[in-house]
Short mmCIF file of C-alpha atoms in Angstrom, two decimals:
data_model
loop_
_atom_site.label_atom_id
_atom_site.label_comp_id
_atom_site.label_asym_id
_atom_site.label_seq_id
_atom_site.Cartn_x
_atom_site.Cartn_y
_atom_site.Cartn_z
CA LYS A 1 91.21 74.35 82.26
CA SER A 2 88.87 74.31 85.25
CA THR A 3 85.11 74.14 84.72
CA HIS A 4 84.81 76.37 87.81
CA LEU A 5 86.70 79.18 86.07
CA GLN A 6 84.61 80.02 83.04
CA PRO A 7 82.96 83.31 81.99
CA SER A 8 79.70 84.18 83.80
CA ASN A 9 79.87 81.06 85.98
CA SER A 10 83.08 81.15 88.04
CA LYS A 11 83.28 80.34 91.73
CA PHE A 12 85.16 82.79 93.94
CA LEU A 13 87.10 80.09 95.82
CA TYR A 14 88.70 78.99 92.55
CA MET A 15 89.34 82.61 91.51
CA LEU A 16 90.99 83.40 94.85
CA PRO A 17 94.65 82.53 93.96
CA TYR A 18 94.59 84.85 90.95
CA VAL A 19 92.65 87.57 92.78
CA ALA A 20 95.19 87.60 95.65
CA LEU A 21 98.38 87.22 93.59
CA GLY A 22 97.22 89.57 90.83
CA PHE A 23 96.52 92.27 93.39
CA MET A 24 99.78 91.68 95.29
CA SER A 25 101.80 91.94 92.10
CA SER A 26 100.92 95.61 91.64
CA LYS A 27 100.25 96.50 95.29
CA PHE A 28 103.64 95.34 96.56
CA ASP A 29 105.41 97.26 93.81
CA GLU A 30 103.57 100.50 94.64
CA THR A 31 103.77 100.19 98.43
CA ALA A 32 107.42 99.18 98.47
CA MET A 33 108.51 101.98 96.14
CA ASN A 34 106.72 104.56 98.27
CA LEU A 35 108.55 103.32 101.39
CA ALA A 36 111.86 103.13 99.50
CA LEU A 37 111.90 106.75 98.28
CA ILE A 38 113.91 108.09 101.24
CA GLN A 39 116.55 105.35 100.85
CA ILE A 40 116.68 105.97 97.08
CA GLU A 41 117.13 109.73 97.69
CA GLN A 42 120.11 109.01 99.94
CA LYS A 43 121.78 106.25 97.89
CA LEU A 44 121.35 107.89 94.47
CA GLY A 45 121.86 111.47 95.73
CA ILE A 46 118.67 113.01 94.37
CA ALA A 47 116.18 115.57 95.70
CA LYS A 48 112.82 114.69 97.27
CA ALA A 49 110.78 116.29 94.46
CA THR A 50 112.83 114.35 91.90
CA ALA A 51 112.69 110.98 93.68
CA GLN A 52 108.87 110.91 93.74
CA TRP A 53 108.92 110.75 89.92
CA LEU A 54 109.73 107.05 90.27
CA ASN A 55 106.14 106.73 91.47
CA THR A 56 104.61 109.49 89.32
CA ILE A 57 105.97 108.18 86.00
CA TYR A 58 104.68 104.72 86.96
CA TYR A 59 101.17 106.05 87.62
CA ILE A 60 101.14 108.16 84.45
CA SER A 61 102.16 105.16 82.35
CA THR A 62 99.52 103.02 84.05
CA ALA A 63 96.80 105.57 83.22
CA ALA A 64 97.85 106.01 79.61
CA PHE A 65 98.15 102.30 78.84
CA ALA A 66 95.43 100.75 81.01
CA ILE A 67 92.64 101.09 78.43
CA PRO A 68 94.80 100.34 75.33
CA MET A 69 96.20 97.26 77.09
CA GLY A 70 92.65 96.27 78.02
CA LYS A 71 91.74 96.42 74.34
CA VAL A 72 94.78 94.33 73.46
CA ALA A 73 93.51 91.76 75.95
CA GLU A 74 90.03 91.77 74.38
CA ARG A 75 91.57 91.26 70.93
CA PHE A 76 94.12 88.54 71.74
CA GLY A 77 92.35 86.86 74.67
CA LEU A 78 91.80 88.09 78.20
CA ILE A 79 93.58 85.23 79.96
CA ASN A 80 96.49 84.87 77.54
CA SER A 81 97.13 88.62 77.69
CA GLY A 82 96.97 88.60 81.50
CA ILE A 83 99.62 85.87 81.62
CA CYS A 84 101.86 87.87 79.26
CA PHE A 85 101.45 91.10 81.25
CA HIS A 86 102.49 89.37 84.48
CA LEU A 87 105.50 87.71 82.84
CA LEU A 88 106.64 91.01 81.34
CA VAL A 89 106.38 92.76 84.74
CA ALA A 90 108.46 89.92 86.22
CA CYS A 91 111.18 90.43 83.59
CA ILE A 92 111.24 94.22 84.10
CA SER A 93 111.43 93.84 87.90
CA LEU A 94 114.36 91.46 87.52
CA GLY A 95 116.09 94.06 85.33
CA CYS A 96 115.53 96.79 87.94
CA PHE A 97 117.46 94.70 90.48
CA PHE A 98 120.68 95.37 88.55
CA ILE A 99 120.18 99.13 87.97
CA ASN A 100 121.84 101.74 90.21
CA ASN A 101 121.07 104.81 88.10
CA PHE A 102 118.04 107.06 88.72
CA TYR A 103 117.24 107.65 85.04
CA GLY A 104 117.59 103.96 84.25
CA LEU A 105 115.12 103.17 87.02
CA LEU A 106 112.82 105.93 85.73
CA VAL A 107 112.66 104.35 82.25
CA MET A 108 112.04 100.89 83.69
CA ARG A 109 109.31 102.25 85.99
CA PHE A 110 107.57 103.78 82.97
CA ILE A 111 107.63 100.45 81.09
CA CYS A 112 106.54 98.55 84.21
CA GLY A 113 103.60 100.94 84.70
CA ALA A 114 102.36 100.22 81.16
CA PHE A 115 102.14 96.47 81.76
CA ILE A 116 100.79 96.91 85.30
CA GLY A 117 98.01 98.93 83.65
CA GLY A 118 97.29 95.91 81.48
CA GLN A 119 97.26 93.65 84.54
CA ILE A 120 94.75 95.86 86.34
CA ALA A 121 92.50 96.19 83.27
CA VAL A 122 92.47 92.38 82.89
CA ARG A 123 91.77 91.87 86.60
CA ASN A 124 88.88 94.35 86.59
CA THR A 125 87.40 92.74 83.47
CA VAL A 126 87.73 89.25 84.96
CA LEU A 127 85.86 90.43 88.07
CA ALA A 128 83.12 91.88 85.89
CA LYS A 129 82.78 89.03 83.36
CA TYR A 130 83.61 85.77 85.11
CA PRO A 131 81.16 85.71 88.07
CA ALA A 132 77.45 85.31 87.43
CA ARG A 133 75.87 88.77 87.17
CA ALA A 134 73.76 88.19 90.28
CA LYS A 135 76.91 87.43 92.29
CA ALA A 136 79.18 90.09 90.78
CA GLN A 137 78.79 92.67 93.54
CA LYS A 138 79.17 89.97 96.23
CA TYR A 139 82.38 88.71 94.60
CA ILE A 140 83.72 92.25 94.30
CA GLY A 141 83.16 92.59 98.05
CA PHE A 142 85.07 89.33 98.65
CA THR A 143 87.84 90.64 96.42
CA MET A 144 88.16 93.86 98.41
CA ILE A 145 88.46 91.86 101.65
CA THR A 146 91.07 89.57 100.09
CA ASN A 147 93.04 92.57 98.90
CA GLN A 148 92.97 94.19 102.32
CA VAL A 149 94.19 90.99 104.00
CA SER A 150 97.11 90.93 101.55
CA SER A 151 97.79 94.60 102.25
CA ILE A 152 98.40 93.91 105.96
CA VAL A 153 101.51 91.85 105.19
CA ILE A 154 102.87 93.92 102.30
CA PRO A 155 104.01 97.14 104.10
CA TYR A 156 105.76 95.32 106.95
CA ALA A 157 107.46 92.89 104.53
CA ALA A 158 108.62 95.81 102.37
CA GLY A 159 109.95 97.65 105.44
CA TRP A 160 111.91 94.56 106.48
CA LEU A 161 113.41 94.13 102.98
CA LEU A 162 114.46 97.78 102.96
CA GLU A 163 116.75 97.02 105.89
CA LEU A 164 118.75 94.95 103.37
CA ASP A 165 118.56 97.21 100.30
CA PHE A 166 115.80 98.66 98.10
CA HIS A 167 116.89 96.46 95.17
CA TRP A 168 115.52 93.35 96.93
CA LEU A 169 112.03 94.79 96.56
CA PHE A 170 112.24 94.15 92.81
CA ILE A 171 113.09 90.46 93.38
CA THR A 172 109.92 90.12 95.46
CA THR A 173 107.80 91.74 92.72
CA PHE A 174 109.47 89.39 90.22
CA SER A 175 108.47 86.32 92.28
CA ILE A 176 104.87 87.42 92.89
CA SER A 177 104.33 88.24 89.19
CA LEU A 178 105.54 84.79 88.15
CA LEU A 179 103.09 83.13 90.56
CA ALA A 180 100.25 85.37 89.34
CA SER A 181 100.86 84.37 85.72
CA PHE A 182 100.77 80.69 86.72
CA SER A 183 97.43 81.15 88.57
CA LEU A 184 95.81 82.41 85.34
CA ILE A 185 96.60 79.25 83.38
CA PHE A 186 93.56 77.45 84.85
CA PHE A 187 90.99 80.01 83.60
CA GLN A 188 88.91 79.28 80.51
CA GLN A 189 89.35 81.90 77.81
CA ALA A 190 86.59 84.49 77.39
CA SER A 191 85.26 85.34 73.92
CA GLN A 192 87.65 87.49 71.91
CA GLN A 193 87.06 90.49 69.68
CA THR A 194 87.27 89.23 66.12
CA LYS A 195 87.35 92.61 64.39
CA LYS A 196 90.59 94.50 63.93
CA GLN A 197 90.96 97.13 66.67
CA LYS A 198 92.02 100.71 66.07
CA PHE A 199 94.26 101.79 68.93
CA ASP A 200 94.01 105.35 70.14
CA ILE A 201 97.74 106.11 70.06
CA PHE A 202 97.29 109.89 69.94
CA GLY A 203 94.78 109.80 72.79
CA ALA A 204 97.17 107.84 75.02
CA THR A 205 100.05 110.18 74.10
CA PHE A 206 98.10 113.36 74.83
CA LEU A 207 96.87 111.88 78.13
CA MET A 208 100.48 111.19 79.19
CA LEU A 209 101.63 114.66 78.15
CA CYS A 210 98.72 116.30 79.95
CA ILE A 211 99.32 114.58 83.30
CA ALA A 212 103.13 114.64 83.03
CA GLY A 213 103.20 118.33 82.07
CA PHE A 214 100.91 119.30 84.93
CA CYS A 215 102.93 117.26 87.47
CA LEU A 216 106.28 118.46 86.12
CA MET A 217 105.12 122.02 86.69
CA PHE A 218 105.11 121.45 90.46
CA THR A 219 108.54 119.79 90.41
CA LEU A 220 109.97 122.78 88.52
CA ILE A 221 108.34 125.14 91.01
CA SER A 222 110.16 123.31 93.81
CA TYR A 223 113.42 124.16 91.99
CA GLU A 224 112.18 127.77 91.51
CA GLN A 225 112.27 127.35 87.72
CA TYR A 226 109.13 129.40 87.17
CA LEU A 227 109.59 130.03 83.43
CA PHE A 228 109.92 126.33 82.66
CA ALA A 229 107.03 125.62 85.03
CA GLY A 230 104.87 127.95 82.93
CA ILE A 231 105.97 126.20 79.74
CA SER A 232 105.16 122.84 81.31
CA PHE A 233 101.68 124.02 82.26
CA THR A 234 101.10 125.31 78.71
CA VAL A 235 102.09 121.92 77.27
CA SER A 236 99.71 120.25 79.72
CA PHE A 237 96.82 122.53 78.79
CA ILE A 238 97.35 122.15 75.02
CA SER A 239 97.58 118.37 75.47
CA LEU A 240 94.30 118.38 77.41
CA ILE A 241 92.49 120.24 74.62
CA SER A 242 94.04 117.98 71.99
CA PHE A 243 93.08 114.89 74.00
CA TYR A 244 89.44 116.05 74.14
CA PHE A 245 89.14 116.54 70.37
CA VAL A 246 91.01 113.32 69.55
CA GLU A 247 88.71 111.34 71.87
CA LYS A 248 85.58 112.90 70.34
CA LYS A 249 86.56 111.71 66.86
CA HIS A 250 88.20 108.36 67.51
CA VAL A 251 86.16 105.22 66.86
CA ASP A 252 87.60 103.43 69.92
CA PRO A 253 88.96 106.10 72.30
CA VAL A 254 91.09 105.71 75.42
CA LEU A 255 88.25 107.24 77.44
CA PRO A 256 84.83 106.67 75.81
CA LEU A 257 83.34 110.13 76.31
CA TYR A 258 79.84 108.91 75.43
CA LEU A 259 79.97 106.99 78.74
CA PHE A 260 81.69 109.82 80.58
CA LYS A 261 78.54 111.39 81.98
CA ASN A 262 76.82 111.46 85.36
CA PRO A 263 77.04 109.16 87.28
CA ILE A 264 80.27 107.78 85.77
CA SER A 265 81.97 111.18 85.38
CA ASP A 266 81.28 112.15 89.00
CA ILE A 267 82.29 108.73 90.32
CA PHE A 268 85.50 109.23 88.35
CA LEU A 269 86.10 112.61 90.04
CA LEU A 270 85.40 111.14 93.49
CA ASN A 271 87.89 108.36 92.72
CA VAL A 272 90.51 110.96 91.80
CA VAL A 273 89.92 112.77 95.11
CA SER A 274 89.92 109.60 97.23
CA PHE A 275 93.10 108.23 95.64
CA SER A 276 94.83 111.59 96.05
CA MET A 277 94.03 111.47 99.77
CA ALA A 278 95.14 107.84 100.08
CA ILE A 279 98.52 108.33 98.38
CA GLY A 280 98.99 111.61 100.25
CA ILE A 281 98.69 109.91 103.64
CA ASN A 282 100.85 106.98 102.50
CA TRP A 283 103.54 109.36 101.21
CA LEU A 284 103.60 111.39 104.43
CA VAL A 285 104.15 108.41 106.76
CA PRO A 286 107.73 107.43 105.67
CA GLN A 287 108.66 111.08 105.14
CA ILE A 288 107.82 112.01 108.73
CA LEU A 289 108.81 108.79 110.54
CA MET A 290 112.05 108.32 108.51
CA ASP A 291 112.34 104.68 109.58
CA SER A 292 111.48 101.90 107.10
CA GLN A 293 110.41 99.28 109.64
CA ARG A 294 108.30 101.69 111.69
CA SER A 295 106.76 103.08 108.49
CA GLY A 296 106.02 99.53 107.35
CA PHE A 297 104.38 98.75 110.68
CA VAL A 298 102.16 101.86 110.40
CA GLY A 299 101.31 100.79 106.84
CA SER A 300 100.20 97.41 108.18
CA LEU A 301 98.02 99.13 110.78
CA GLN A 302 96.45 101.18 107.98
CA ALA A 303 95.77 97.96 106.10
CA VAL A 304 94.09 96.49 109.19
CA MET A 305 91.78 99.52 109.30
CA ALA A 306 91.05 99.04 105.59
CA LEU A 307 90.23 95.38 106.25
CA ILE A 308 87.82 96.35 109.04
CA SER A 309 86.24 98.75 106.55
CA ALA A 310 85.95 96.02 103.91
CA ILE A 311 84.25 93.67 106.39
CA SER A 312 81.85 96.24 107.87
CA LEU A 313 80.89 98.03 104.65
CA PRO A 314 78.65 95.24 103.23
CA PHE A 315 76.54 95.33 106.41
CA ILE A 316 76.20 99.11 106.18
CA ASN A 317 75.33 98.87 102.47
CA LYS A 318 72.36 96.63 103.30
CA LYS A 319 70.70 99.52 105.13
CA VAL A 320 72.10 102.75 103.66
CA ILE A 321 72.60 104.00 100.08
CA GLY A 322 76.18 104.40 98.91
CA LYS A 323 75.96 108.19 98.64
CA TYR A 324 75.31 108.58 102.36
CA VAL A 325 78.26 106.34 103.21
CA VAL A 326 80.61 108.43 101.04
CA VAL A 327 79.28 111.75 102.39
CA GLY A 328 79.70 110.52 105.97
CA CYS A 329 83.29 109.43 105.30
CA TYR A 330 84.22 112.73 103.65
CA SER A 331 82.76 114.62 106.60
CA VAL A 332 84.84 112.68 109.14
CA LEU A 333 87.97 113.04 107.00
CA SER A 334 87.51 116.82 106.83
CA VAL A 335 87.71 116.95 110.63
CA ALA A 336 90.67 114.52 110.68
CA PHE A 337 92.70 116.59 108.20
CA LEU A 338 91.93 119.76 110.11
CA LEU A 339 93.26 118.05 113.25
CA GLY A 340 96.26 116.87 111.23
CA PHE A 341 97.11 120.48 110.41
CA ALA A 342 96.93 121.37 114.11
CA LEU A 343 98.67 118.28 115.56
CA SER A 344 101.17 117.11 112.92
CA GLN A 345 104.11 118.29 115.05
CA ASN A 346 103.22 115.50 117.48
CA THR A 347 104.44 112.17 116.04
CA THR A 348 102.03 110.01 118.03
CA ALA A 349 99.02 112.16 117.06
CA PHE A 350 100.22 112.06 113.43
CA ILE A 351 100.34 108.24 113.42
CA VAL A 352 96.89 107.93 115.05
CA LEU A 353 95.32 110.34 112.54
CA CYS A 354 96.90 108.55 109.57
CA VAL A 355 95.69 105.14 110.77
CA ILE A 356 92.14 106.35 111.50
CA SER A 357 91.95 108.25 108.20
CA SER A 358 92.79 105.02 106.36
CA PHE A 359 89.52 103.47 107.53
CA PHE A 360 87.37 106.21 105.98
CA ILE A 361 89.46 106.65 102.81
CA SER A 362 89.32 102.90 102.23
CA SER A 363 85.55 102.95 102.79
CA ILE A 364 85.16 105.57 100.05
CA VAL A 365 87.37 103.66 97.58
CA GLN A 366 85.56 100.38 98.27
CA GLN A 367 82.18 102.07 97.87
CA LEU A 368 83.12 103.67 94.54
CA TYR A 369 84.78 100.58 93.03
CA PRO A 370 81.63 98.46 92.51
CA MET A 371 79.67 101.62 91.64
CA THR A 372 82.02 102.10 88.67
CA LEU A 373 81.97 98.50 87.40
CA LEU A 374 78.22 98.06 87.91
CA SER A 375 77.18 101.45 86.52
CA VAL A 376 76.89 99.87 83.05
CA SER A 377 75.65 96.55 81.71
CA GLN A 378 77.92 93.51 81.82
CA GLN A 379 78.41 93.74 78.06
CA LEU A 380 79.91 97.22 78.47
CA ALA A 381 81.95 96.36 81.56
CA GLY A 382 85.16 96.25 79.54
CA LYS A 383 84.59 99.87 78.49
CA VAL A 384 84.84 101.13 82.08
CA ALA A 385 87.22 98.49 83.50
CA ALA A 386 90.18 100.88 83.29
CA PHE A 387 88.33 103.93 84.67
CA PRO A 388 89.32 103.19 88.32
CA THR A 389 92.95 102.80 87.21
CA THR A 390 92.92 106.06 85.25
CA SER A 391 91.31 108.00 88.10
CA ARG A 392 93.78 106.48 90.54
CA THR A 393 96.67 107.58 88.35
CA VAL A 394 95.42 111.13 87.99
CA GLY A 395 94.85 111.43 91.75
CA ASN A 396 98.11 109.77 92.75
CA SER A 397 100.29 111.70 90.29
CA ILE A 398 98.90 115.13 91.12
CA SER A 399 98.89 114.50 94.86
CA LEU A 400 102.48 113.21 94.92
CA CYS A 401 103.80 116.17 92.94
CA ILE A 402 101.90 118.82 94.88
CA MET A 403 102.77 117.41 98.30
CA SER A 404 106.45 116.80 97.51
CA THR A 405 106.69 120.34 96.12
CA ILE A 406 105.00 121.82 99.20
CA THR A 407 107.33 119.89 101.50
CA ALA A 408 110.47 120.77 99.52
CA LEU A 409 109.63 124.50 99.46
CA ILE A 410 108.86 124.66 103.18
CA VAL A 411 112.00 122.69 104.12
CA GLU A 412 114.04 125.08 101.99
CA LYS A 413 112.35 128.13 103.52
CA ASN A 414 113.03 126.82 107.05
CA HIS A 415 116.62 125.69 106.42
CA ASN A 416 117.65 127.23 109.74
CA LEU A 417 115.53 124.64 111.59
CA GLU A 418 116.34 120.99 112.18
CA TYR A 419 115.39 118.86 109.16
CA GLU A 420 112.76 116.81 111.04
CA VAL A 421 111.10 119.97 112.41
CA ALA A 422 111.01 121.54 108.94
CA LEU A 423 109.50 118.32 107.53
CA LYS A 424 106.68 118.44 110.06
CA LYS A 425 105.97 122.05 109.11
CA GLY A 426 105.66 120.85 105.52
CA ALA A 427 103.28 118.12 106.69
CA GLN A 428 101.05 120.79 108.22
CA VAL A 429 100.54 122.45 104.84
CA ASP A 430 100.16 119.06 103.17
CA PHE A 431 97.20 118.39 105.46
CA LEU A 432 95.62 121.63 104.19
CA PHE A 433 95.93 120.31 100.63
CA LEU A 434 94.28 117.05 101.69
CA LEU A 435 91.53 119.05 103.42
CA ALA A 436 90.86 121.03 100.22
CA ALA A 437 90.65 117.80 98.17
CA CYS A 438 88.31 116.29 100.76
CA ILE A 439 85.95 119.29 100.70
CA LEU A 440 85.86 119.15 96.87
CA GLY A 441 84.80 115.49 97.03
CA LEU A 442 82.21 116.21 99.72
CA ILE A 443 80.57 119.00 97.69
CA ASP A 444 80.53 116.91 94.49
CA CYS A 445 79.03 113.92 96.30
CA ILE A 446 76.30 115.99 98.00
CA PHE A 447 75.11 117.78 94.87
CA ARG A 448 75.95 115.40 92.00
CA ILE A 449 75.75 111.79 93.22
CA GLY A 450 72.32 110.19 93.54
CA CYS A 451 71.17 106.64 94.16
CA PHE A 452 70.81 103.51 92.04
CA ARG A 453 67.77 101.35 91.34
CA ASN A 454 69.30 98.34 93.11
CA GLU A 455 69.36 100.42 96.33
CA LYS A 456 65.58 100.48 96.60
CA GLY A 457 64.40 99.98 100.17
CA LYS A 458 67.57 101.39 101.74
CA PHE A 459 67.76 104.51 103.87
CA GLY A 460 68.09 107.58 101.64
CA TYR A 461 66.62 106.01 98.49
CA LYS A 462 64.43 108.31 96.39
CA GLU A 463 63.16 107.66 92.89
CA SER A 464 63.74 111.31 91.99
CA LYS A 465 67.43 111.03 92.94
CA ILE A 466 68.27 108.11 90.66
CA ARG A 467 71.32 108.77 88.48
CA GLU A 468 71.76 106.65 85.36
CA LEU A 469 73.02 107.04 81.82
CA LYS A 470 70.42 108.32 79.39
CA GLN A 471 69.76 106.05 76.44
CA GLU A 472 69.16 109.04 74.17
CA GLU A 473 72.71 110.28 74.76
CA GLU A 474 74.15 106.85 74.07
CA LEU A 475 72.14 106.43 70.85
CA LEU A 476 73.21 109.87 69.65
CA ASN A 477 76.84 108.83 70.00
CA VAL A 478 76.16 105.56 68.18
CA MET A 479 74.82 107.58 65.27
CA LYS A 480 77.88 109.82 65.37
CA ASP A 481 80.11 106.73 65.22
CA ILE A 482 78.38 105.67 62.01
CA LYS A 483 79.27 109.01 60.44
CA THR A 484 82.98 108.49 61.02
CA GLU A 485 85.31 107.63 58.19
CA GLU A 486 85.49 104.02 59.27
CA THR A 487 81.74 103.43 59.30
CA THR A 488 80.74 105.39 56.20
CA LYS A 489 81.85 102.37 54.18
CA ILE A 490 78.97 100.36 55.63
CA ASN A 491 75.77 100.39 53.59
CA GLN A 492 72.48 101.69 54.95
CA SER A 493 71.01 98.32 55.94
CA GLN A 494 74.16 97.40 57.89
CA ALA A 495 74.08 100.75 59.70
CA VAL A 496 70.46 100.17 60.78
CA THR A 497 71.42 96.73 62.11
CA ILE A 498 74.27 98.23 64.17
CA ILE A 499 71.94 100.84 65.68
CA GLN A 500 69.37 98.17 66.59
CA GLN A 501 72.06 95.98 68.20
CA LYS A 502 73.35 98.86 70.30
CA GLU A 503 69.81 99.87 71.26
CA GLU A 504 69.27 96.33 72.58
CA LEU A 505 72.57 96.64 74.48
CA LEU A 506 71.46 99.89 76.07
CA ASN A 507 68.07 98.47 77.07
CA VAL A 508 69.88 95.98 79.28
CA MET A 509 71.19 98.91 81.36
#
């Protein structure tokens, strides 16, 4: 074990192999599958709205299992669990190479998403716990740049492999995951949770049913199965209500609602919006271009723009508060999506708009990422480590289903036109959906997001606009926890000690 890879004192240069390979393990899988959907539609003979479920089921599984898998990692060791998650993804990817059935792939994608969720939760926790606190934000910035450099190669490599066959994408994921597991061996183990954990099985189940039911509704609408779409929505709504009440009562919930307040709740919403825009643009590119290598090349150009964003953002952040950066990006994107609606029939204009939009979407995501991890104390970082993953899943799943449904309905309505022309008409309406999501994020950011104390001295900073969790709300939830069935067995003196310990924890924030 390296002395340079220990909790609260790790050096980024030594973390770099894991940071790069851990990111590529999940990023290649997601990017490649998005580019492969058209080939999968043709080879397996399935509809567009059905094929996108290979991505949607993956994202839903990632959201549902990210936090439970994160808790498994805390219980059995962060590093050991990370190694296991990567090895399991490698095994599943190898299995996918031999499958030629849509439903078989769907099941494997669901299982893969669960362990990818664990990978991401471990990676986020490592980034929060292993660097010194003073260097955490700086290291997160380095990580974003590293990720964007990796992202330049991934789309073009995936496009080239698709010229052979989509199955070879799984062999690549298999290889990267093996290397990522090896890179974790050199990390020193972080402290483990010694108490027995209660896993929120019902919470994870209701979360899956809620997102899956809502997304399935749009797929059923694309098939004009309106009765079943209504049933699917009802299941989603009931699951959402059930999820809320289960989370309120559970000792260790999937989403800790006592933390789910401004600013975390609004950062979560902005993440949902930004990820829905990102996946929307990425989904449109191969659908409109219908050429894997050209789509991969455009994806690489988008990654270059994201890299430029990652490099330039730290300099902007030295002068301007994060809120102003996000508001500015949403404003530019609103204009870009409006132009996309007007110019999507022109392939060149479509490509230019998608590439430029990537710069501003990436800027928003990179701005929100450290805001999420650093919105709580380092001791509570594990509690919010899976929030970006969950918000990404919600945004990606809903956006994929809505946009594929819109496109399928418009192509069907314009069946008398050439297929490519009908697709571009669908893209026009898809840009309106992206515009609506963008305006929602802009309004929320303007009226709900404030500034942070560490932004003092920057343009836009005002003491009256500081947004932070209230200790009184946290303490109230601590007291509620003590009233649960699990904690009523503790005597009065032990309960007072727990409250005092958590008060000290909150004072760090």
